[in-house]
Amino acid sequence: NLINRRAMNGLKLTLIGRNYFDGQAKMSIQQYGIDLYPGYVTSIRQHEQDVLMCAELTHRVMRTDTCYMMFKTCLNQGANWRDNYKRMVLGTVVMATYGKNNTYTINDVEFNTTPESSFETSNGKITFLQYYKERYNIIIRDPRQPMLVSRAKPRDIRAGKPELIYLIPELVRATGITDEMRRNFNLMRTLADYTRLTPDKRIQ
């Protein structure tokens, strides 16, 4: 499995959840604001004297709107916008639009923490605004948007990484489909046209 993961990384595939996906081969469905990433579900097991590998095709829906757009939508919904926003993003797997396009699961929203807030580094305190400008040459457009929080995996914590990872909504895109999207018959039919492959296409 470790060799397989290295091979997938060597092919420039992106790890989303437990599976790898090919962002360079994405299919855009613009009328619904989503991209469809093809990918692979793999399993390697010992069978008698040999090692067998099973590979199955899969797809992942990537929304073209950022979590900041979702935030603005909720902001216009009145007094309960905080609850609506948390309901919309908590538990969602998001992908960063910078760096190595890492994925994170959103565990909380900190409305009192913004890109103007600072955090400690080995060189002292720095704001998120400064950090993204210096590290990625990214200028944050809205310095007052609430930060998303993702809890690091245990192995990352053991490796010395911080337990809480703060993400800027305008720099991450949500993956997967919402309940509202599932109720859209035309959208689901369009997705089925792309994802239901015939045996011949699977071989290709």
Short mmCIF file of C-alpha atoms in Angstrom, two decimals:
data_model
loop_
_atom_site.label_atom_id
_atom_site.label_comp_id
_atom_site.label_asym_id
_atom_site.label_seq_id
_atom_site.Cartn_x
_atom_site.Cartn_y
_atom_site.Cartn_z
CA ASN A 1 0.00 0.00 0.00
CA LEU A 2 2.87 2.39 0.73
CA ILE A 3 4.40 1.67 -2.68
CA ASN A 4 1.01 2.22 -4.30
CA ARG A 5 0.60 5.58 -2.56
CA ARG A 6 4.04 6.68 -3.72
CA ALA A 7 3.15 5.66 -7.27
CA MET A 8 -0.10 7.64 -7.10
CA ASN A 9 1.78 10.69 -5.84
CA GLY A 10 4.29 10.23 -8.65
CA LEU A 11 1.41 10.41 -11.14
CA LYS A 12 0.48 13.84 -9.69
CA LEU A 13 -2.83 12.52 -8.36
CA THR A 14 -4.54 14.33 -5.48
CA LEU A 15 -5.50 12.49 -2.30
CA ILE A 16 -9.09 13.36 -1.34
CA GLY A 17 -10.29 11.35 1.61
CA ARG A 18 -8.81 7.87 1.12
CA ASN A 19 -8.71 7.83 -2.68
CA TYR A 20 -6.62 9.50 -5.37
CA PHE A 21 -8.08 11.70 -8.10
CA ASP A 22 -6.76 13.24 -11.31
CA GLY A 23 -7.45 16.97 -11.29
CA GLN A 24 -5.81 17.40 -14.68
CA ALA A 25 -8.44 15.14 -16.26
CA LYS A 26 -11.39 16.88 -14.61
CA MET A 27 -14.68 17.30 -16.46
CA SER A 28 -16.39 20.67 -15.99
CA ILE A 29 -20.19 20.81 -15.73
CA GLN A 30 -20.54 24.57 -15.84
CA GLN A 31 -24.33 24.81 -15.71
CA TYR A 32 -24.25 23.34 -12.20
CA GLY A 33 -21.00 24.94 -11.03
CA ILE A 34 -19.15 21.68 -10.45
CA ASP A 35 -16.10 19.81 -11.69
CA LEU A 36 -15.94 16.02 -11.79
CA TYR A 37 -12.58 14.48 -10.89
CA PRO A 38 -11.93 10.90 -12.06
CA GLY A 39 -10.05 8.73 -9.60
CA TYR A 40 -9.23 5.28 -8.33
CA VAL A 41 -10.23 3.09 -5.41
CA THR A 42 -7.38 0.64 -4.85
CA SER A 43 -6.85 -2.30 -2.54
CA ILE A 44 -3.78 -4.53 -2.22
CA ARG A 45 -3.94 -7.85 -0.37
CA GLN A 46 -1.99 -11.06 0.02
CA HIS A 47 -3.66 -13.97 -1.78
CA GLU A 48 -2.01 -17.35 -1.27
CA GLN A 49 1.54 -16.86 -2.59
CA ASP A 50 0.90 -13.67 -4.57
CA VAL A 51 0.01 -10.05 -3.99
CA LEU A 52 -3.14 -8.94 -5.81
CA MET A 53 -4.24 -5.39 -6.53
CA CYS A 54 -7.83 -4.36 -7.18
CA ALA A 55 -8.43 -1.02 -8.91
CA GLU A 56 -11.89 0.48 -9.37
CA LEU A 57 -12.82 3.73 -11.07
CA THR A 58 -14.59 6.39 -9.03
CA HIS A 59 -15.40 10.09 -9.28
CA ARG A 60 -15.43 13.04 -6.91
CA VAL A 61 -17.58 16.15 -7.25
CA MET A 62 -15.69 19.40 -6.72
CA ARG A 63 -17.74 22.57 -6.44
CA THR A 64 -16.37 25.57 -8.28
CA ASP A 65 -17.59 28.00 -5.62
CA THR A 66 -15.41 28.59 -2.57
CA CYS A 67 -16.49 28.39 1.06
CA TYR A 68 -16.38 32.19 1.05
CA MET A 69 -19.19 32.26 -1.52
CA MET A 70 -21.17 29.96 0.76
CA PHE A 71 -20.43 32.36 3.64
CA LYS A 72 -21.74 35.35 1.67
CA THR A 73 -24.89 33.43 0.73
CA CYS A 74 -25.60 32.67 4.40
CA LEU A 75 -24.76 36.25 5.40
CA ASN A 76 -27.67 37.47 3.29
CA GLN A 77 -30.12 35.07 4.95
CA GLY A 78 -30.74 37.11 8.09
CA ALA A 79 -30.12 36.68 11.80
CA ASN A 80 -29.45 32.93 11.72
CA TRP A 81 -26.62 33.17 9.20
CA ARG A 82 -24.03 31.80 11.64
CA ASP A 83 -26.03 28.64 12.31
CA ASN A 84 -26.79 28.23 8.60
CA TYR A 85 -23.13 28.61 7.67
CA LYS A 86 -21.98 26.08 10.25
CA ARG A 87 -24.67 23.65 9.14
CA MET A 88 -23.46 24.05 5.56
CA VAL A 89 -19.72 23.55 6.12
CA LEU A 90 -19.26 21.34 9.20
CA GLY A 91 -18.15 17.85 8.20
CA THR A 92 -17.43 18.98 4.64
CA VAL A 93 -14.18 17.92 2.99
CA VAL A 94 -12.57 20.94 1.32
CA MET A 95 -9.60 21.28 -1.02
CA ALA A 96 -7.10 24.12 -0.81
CA THR A 97 -6.65 26.12 -4.01
CA TYR A 98 -2.98 26.79 -3.23
CA GLY A 99 0.16 24.78 -2.53
CA LYS A 100 -0.26 21.02 -2.95
CA ASN A 101 -4.09 21.22 -3.01
CA ASN A 102 -4.34 19.42 0.32
CA THR A 103 -7.75 18.37 1.60
CA TYR A 104 -9.21 18.99 5.05
CA THR A 105 -12.37 18.11 6.96
CA ILE A 106 -14.06 21.16 8.50
CA ASN A 107 -14.68 20.62 12.22
CA ASP A 108 -15.56 24.14 13.36
CA VAL A 109 -15.98 27.79 12.38
CA GLU A 110 -14.35 30.48 14.52
CA PHE A 111 -16.30 33.68 13.94
CA ASN A 112 -13.96 35.68 16.19
CA THR A 113 -10.86 34.64 14.24
CA THR A 114 -10.19 36.30 10.88
CA PRO A 115 -7.27 36.60 8.42
CA GLU A 116 -6.26 39.68 10.42
CA SER A 117 -5.63 37.45 13.45
CA SER A 118 -2.08 36.37 14.21
CA PHE A 119 -0.44 33.08 15.14
CA GLU A 120 2.96 32.03 16.46
CA THR A 121 5.79 30.87 14.20
CA SER A 122 9.45 30.12 14.86
CA ASN A 123 10.16 33.72 13.82
CA GLY A 124 7.48 35.28 16.03
CA LYS A 125 3.88 36.33 15.45
CA ILE A 126 2.44 36.82 11.98
CA THR A 127 -1.06 37.46 10.67
CA PHE A 128 -2.73 35.08 8.26
CA LEU A 129 -2.80 37.95 5.75
CA GLN A 130 0.98 38.32 5.92
CA TYR A 131 1.59 34.58 5.91
CA TYR A 132 -0.33 33.90 2.69
CA LYS A 133 1.21 36.92 1.00
CA GLU A 134 4.76 35.89 1.90
CA ARG A 135 4.36 32.12 1.47
CA TYR A 136 2.06 31.89 -1.56
CA ASN A 137 1.95 35.47 -2.89
CA ILE A 138 -1.82 35.46 -2.29
CA ILE A 139 -3.69 38.62 -1.32
CA ILE A 140 -6.76 37.92 0.83
CA ARG A 141 -9.66 40.00 -0.47
CA ASP A 142 -11.83 39.99 2.65
CA PRO A 143 -9.74 40.33 5.83
CA ARG A 144 -12.80 39.94 8.09
CA GLN A 145 -14.16 36.57 6.97
CA PRO A 146 -14.45 33.96 9.77
CA MET A 147 -11.86 31.20 9.74
CA LEU A 148 -12.60 27.53 9.20
CA VAL A 149 -11.00 25.02 11.57
CA SER A 150 -9.81 21.50 10.79
CA ARG A 151 -8.36 19.10 13.37
CA ALA A 152 -5.10 17.54 12.29
CA LYS A 153 -4.77 13.78 12.00
CA PRO A 154 -3.10 11.99 14.95
CA ARG A 155 -0.04 11.05 12.88
CA ASP A 156 0.42 14.71 11.87
CA ILE A 157 0.17 15.79 15.51
CA ARG A 158 2.78 13.17 16.45
CA ALA A 159 5.00 14.61 13.72
CA GLY A 160 4.90 17.98 15.48
CA LYS A 161 2.24 19.74 13.43
CA PRO A 162 -0.37 21.93 15.19
CA GLU A 163 -3.55 20.23 16.37
CA LEU A 164 -5.81 22.87 14.80
CA ILE A 165 -5.44 24.01 11.20
CA TYR A 166 -6.99 27.37 10.29
CA LEU A 167 -8.29 27.79 6.75
CA ILE A 168 -9.42 30.90 4.91
CA PRO A 169 -12.84 30.34 3.25
CA GLU A 170 -11.97 32.11 0.00
CA LEU A 171 -9.00 29.76 -0.51
CA VAL A 172 -10.81 26.42 -0.18
CA ARG A 173 -13.41 24.65 -2.33
CA ALA A 174 -16.00 22.20 -1.03
CA THR A 175 -16.09 18.65 -2.35
CA GLY A 176 -19.04 16.29 -2.64
CA ILE A 177 -22.70 17.05 -3.19
CA THR A 178 -25.26 18.55 -0.83
CA ASP A 179 -28.76 17.25 -0.05
CA GLU A 180 -30.15 20.07 -2.17
CA MET A 181 -28.03 18.93 -5.10
CA ARG A 182 -29.22 15.35 -4.63
CA ARG A 183 -32.82 16.55 -4.98
CA ASN A 184 -32.00 18.13 -8.35
CA PHE A 185 -33.08 15.41 -10.80
CA ASN A 186 -31.42 17.02 -13.82
CA LEU A 187 -28.11 17.42 -11.99
CA MET A 188 -28.10 13.81 -10.80
CA ARG A 189 -28.94 12.56 -14.27
CA THR A 190 -26.08 14.60 -15.73
CA LEU A 191 -23.68 13.16 -13.15
CA ALA A 192 -24.87 9.66 -13.98
CA ASP A 193 -24.12 10.25 -17.66
CA TYR A 194 -20.50 10.97 -16.74
CA THR A 195 -19.97 8.39 -14.01
CA ARG A 196 -21.79 5.29 -15.26
CA LEU A 197 -19.18 3.77 -17.53
CA THR A 198 -19.69 0.86 -19.89
CA PRO A 199 -17.26 -2.08 -19.66
CA ASP A 200 -15.46 -0.86 -22.80
CA LYS A 201 -14.87 2.59 -21.30
CA ARG A 202 -13.67 1.07 -18.03
CA ILE A 203 -11.01 -0.86 -19.94
CA GLN A 204 -9.91 2.32 -21.70
#
